[in-house]
PDB file of C-alpha atoms in Angstrom:
ATOM      1  CA  MET A   1      -5.084  -7.133  -9.904  1.00  0.00           C
ATOM      2  CA  ILE A   2      -4.258  -4.612 -11.568  1.00  0.00           C
ATOM      3  CA  VAL A   3      -2.730  -1.827 -10.091  1.00  0.00           C
ATOM      4  CA  LEU A   4      -2.500   1.516 -10.967  1.00  0.00           C
ATOM      5  CA  GLY A   5      -0.237   4.318  -8.374  1.00  0.00           C
ATOM      6  CA  THR A   6       3.614   2.691  -8.449  1.00  0.00           C
ATOM      7  CA  ALA A   7       5.122   5.293 -10.033  1.00  0.00           C
ATOM      8  CA  VAL A   8       3.991   7.611  -6.986  1.00  0.00           C
ATOM      9  CA  ILE A   9       6.100   4.917  -4.974  1.00  0.00           C
ATOM     10  CA  GLU A  10       8.996   4.528  -7.084  1.00  0.00           C
ATOM     11  CA  LYS A  11       9.770   8.817  -6.477  1.00  0.00           C
ATOM     12  CA  TYR A  12       9.072   8.659  -3.191  1.00  0.00           C
ATOM     13  CA  LEU A  13      11.655   5.785  -2.485  1.00  0.00           C
ATOM     14  CA  SER A  14      14.115   7.462  -5.159  1.00  0.00           C
ATOM     15  CA  ASP A  15      13.861  10.616  -3.440  1.00  0.00           C
ATOM     16  CA  ARG A  16      14.691   9.223   0.069  1.00  0.00           C
ATOM     17  CA  ALA A  17      17.650   6.467  -1.351  1.00  0.00           C
ATOM     18  CA  GLY A  18      19.714   7.460   0.816  1.00  0.00           C
ATOM     19  CA  TYR A  19      17.716   7.956   3.515  1.00  0.00           C
ATOM     20  CA  LYS A  20      19.048   4.164   6.280  1.00  0.00           C
ATOM     21  CA  GLY A  21      15.771   0.978   5.475  1.00  0.00           C
ATOM     22  CA  ILE A  22      15.169   2.462   2.663  1.00  0.00           C
ATOM     23  CA  ARG A  23      15.986  -0.328   0.244  1.00  0.00           C
ATOM     24  CA  THR A  24      14.269  -2.832   3.080  1.00  0.00           C
ATOM     25  CA  ALA A  25      11.364  -0.444   2.266  1.00  0.00           C
ATOM     26  CA  ARG A  26      11.512  -1.127  -0.961  1.00  0.00           C
ATOM     27  CA  SER A  27      11.702  -4.671  -1.365  1.00  0.00           C
ATOM     28  CA  GLN A  28       9.063  -5.412   0.444  1.00  0.00           C
ATOM     29  CA  TYR A  29       6.660  -3.185  -1.562  1.00  0.00           C
ATOM     30  CA  GLU A  30       7.752  -5.147  -4.447  1.00  0.00           C
ATOM     31  CA  VAL A  31       7.138  -7.787  -2.319  1.00  0.00           C
ATOM     32  CA  TRP A  32       3.613  -6.822  -2.670  1.00  0.00           C
ATOM     33  CA  LEU A  33       3.259  -5.416  -5.795  1.00  0.00           C
ATOM     34  CA  SER A  34       4.145  -9.009  -7.163  1.00  0.00           C
ATOM     35  CA  ILE A  35       1.813 -10.421  -4.753  1.00  0.00           C
ATOM     36  CA  ALA A  36      -1.512  -6.878  -5.197  1.00  0.00           C
ATOM     37  CA  SER A  37      -0.613  -7.891  -9.323  1.00  0.00           C
ATOM     38  CA  ARG A  38      -1.524 -11.778  -8.884  1.00  0.00           C
ATOM     39  CA  ALA A  39      -3.861 -11.091  -6.952  1.00  0.00           C
ATOM     40  CA  ARG A  40      -7.128 -11.904  -7.530  1.00  0.00           C
ATOM     41  CA  TRP A  41      -9.109  -9.736  -5.068  1.00  0.00           C
ATOM     42  CA  ARG A  42     -12.978 -10.467  -4.448  1.00  0.00           C
ATOM     43  CA  ASN A  43     -13.852  -8.161  -1.751  1.00  0.00           C
ATOM     44  CA  PRO A  44     -11.954  -8.026   1.283  1.00  0.00           C
ATOM     45  CA  GLN A  45     -11.905 -10.687   3.560  1.00  0.00           C
ATOM     46  CA  ASP A  46      -9.459 -11.766  -0.011  1.00  0.00           C
ATOM     47  CA  VAL A  47      -7.393  -9.153   0.702  1.00  0.00           C
ATOM     48  CA  LYS A  48      -7.640  -9.820   4.417  1.00  0.00           C
ATOM     49  CA  SER A  49      -6.310 -13.675   3.605  1.00  0.00           C
ATOM     50  CA  SER A  50      -3.195 -12.753   2.268  1.00  0.00           C
ATOM     51  CA  HIS A  51      -2.507  -9.650   3.766  1.00  0.00           C
ATOM     52  CA  PRO A  52      -4.202 -11.138   7.515  1.00  0.00           C
ATOM     53  CA  LYS A  53      -2.452  -6.985   9.381  1.00  0.00           C
ATOM     54  CA  ALA A  54      -3.844  -4.539   6.016  1.00  0.00           C
ATOM     55  CA  SER A  55      -6.503  -2.089   7.945  1.00  0.00           C
ATOM     56  CA  ILE A  56     -10.706  -2.152   5.523  1.00  0.00           C
ATOM     57  CA  LEU A  57     -11.655   1.031   5.487  1.00  0.00           C
ATOM     58  CA  LYS A  58     -14.978   2.522   3.951  1.00  0.00           C
ATOM     59  CA  SER A  59     -15.024   3.362   0.758  1.00  0.00           C
ATOM     60  CA  GLY A  60     -12.819   0.303  -0.690  1.00  0.00           C
ATOM     61  CA  ARG A  61     -10.041   2.145   1.013  1.00  0.00           C
ATOM     62  CA  VAL A  62      -7.065  -0.843   2.213  1.00  0.00           C
ATOM     63  CA  VAL A  63      -4.481   0.481   3.838  1.00  0.00           C
ATOM     64  CA  PHE A  64      -1.381  -1.910   3.953  1.00  0.00           C
ATOM     65  CA  ASN A  65       1.839  -1.673   6.383  1.00  0.00           C
ATOM     66  CA  ILE A  66       4.946  -2.033   4.311  1.00  0.00           C
ATOM     67  CA  LYS A  67       8.854  -2.839   6.425  1.00  0.00           C
ATOM     68  CA  GLY A  68       7.321  -3.914   9.596  1.00  0.00           C
ATOM     69  CA  ASN A  69       4.349  -1.535   9.819  1.00  0.00           C
ATOM     70  CA  GLU A  70       6.977   1.291   9.309  1.00  0.00           C
ATOM     71  CA  TYR A  71       5.677   2.865   5.908  1.00  0.00           C
ATOM     72  CA  ARG A  72       1.724   2.711   5.131  1.00  0.00           C
ATOM     73  CA  LEU A  73       0.753   2.239   1.597  1.00  0.00           C
ATOM     74  CA  VAL A  74      -3.235   3.466   1.426  1.00  0.00           C
ATOM     75  CA  ALA A  75      -5.014   1.449  -1.564  1.00  0.00           C
ATOM     76  CA  ALA A  76      -8.747   2.202  -3.000  1.00  0.00           C
ATOM     77  CA  VAL A  77      -9.955  -1.237  -3.873  1.00  0.00           C
ATOM     78  CA  ARG A  78     -12.716  -1.559  -6.886  1.00  0.00           C
ATOM     79  CA  TYR A  79     -13.255  -5.173  -5.964  1.00  0.00           C
ATOM     80  CA  ASN A  80     -15.714  -5.697  -9.681  1.00  0.00           C
ATOM     81  CA  ALA A  81     -13.066  -4.169 -12.084  1.00  0.00           C
ATOM     82  CA  GLY A  82     -10.182  -6.405 -10.524  1.00  0.00           C
ATOM     83  CA  VAL A  83      -7.815  -2.921  -9.935  1.00  0.00           C
ATOM     84  CA  LEU A  84      -6.427  -1.505  -6.929  1.00  0.00           C
ATOM     85  CA  ALA A  85      -4.894   2.183  -7.232  1.00  0.00           C
ATOM     86  CA  ILE A  86      -2.803   3.686  -4.637  1.00  0.00           C
ATOM     87  CA  ARG A  87      -3.125   6.308  -3.298  1.00  0.00           C
ATOM     88  CA  PHE A  88      -0.346   6.815  -0.806  1.00  0.00           C
ATOM     89  CA  PHE A  89       2.176   5.940   0.773  1.00  0.00           C
ATOM     90  CA  GLY A  90       4.857   7.200   3.531  1.00  0.00           C
ATOM     91  CA  THR A  91       5.810   6.775   6.794  1.00  0.00           C
ATOM     92  CA  HIS A  92       4.164   5.828  10.033  1.00  0.00           C
ATOM     93  CA  ASP A  93       4.238   9.956  10.832  1.00  0.00           C
ATOM     94  CA  GLU A  94       2.981  10.867   7.052  1.00  0.00           C
ATOM     95  CA  TYR A  95      -0.255   8.760   7.447  1.00  0.00           C
ATOM     96  CA  ASP A  96      -0.903  10.081  10.533  1.00  0.00           C
ATOM     97  CA  GLU A  97      -1.192  13.389   8.907  1.00  0.00           C
ATOM     98  CA  ILE A  98      -4.054  12.249   6.192  1.00  0.00           C
ATOM     99  CA  ASP A  99      -6.925  10.577   6.006  1.00  0.00           C
ATOM    100  CA  ALA A 100      -6.851   7.483   4.566  1.00  0.00           C
ATOM    101  CA  GLU A 101     -10.384   7.396   3.810  1.00  0.00           C
ATOM    102  CA  THR A 102     -10.550  10.411   1.710  1.00  0.00           C
ATOM    103  CA  VAL A 103      -6.652  10.707   0.145  1.00  0.00           C
TER     104      VAL A 103
END
């Protein structure tokens, strides 16, 4: 997949460099990014095959859990184009404040 929007996550992680657990979050995000970048997801079932705990939403949105569900990553996936656009990254509490289907 072509992954767009990584700068948003990099800024988020950099702004919170001293926070407890942020290093682990960065490490796990980097693993997710490596997997997503190499993936050839053609449909939601392909996503679930590599990320069984991902939530498939309407409008091509997928919610990935990072660091044991402590962080959430929302992406808009265009399967036919092979593009994944990161729309949100934040803590579970921050995620609760957004509408993942429209963000």
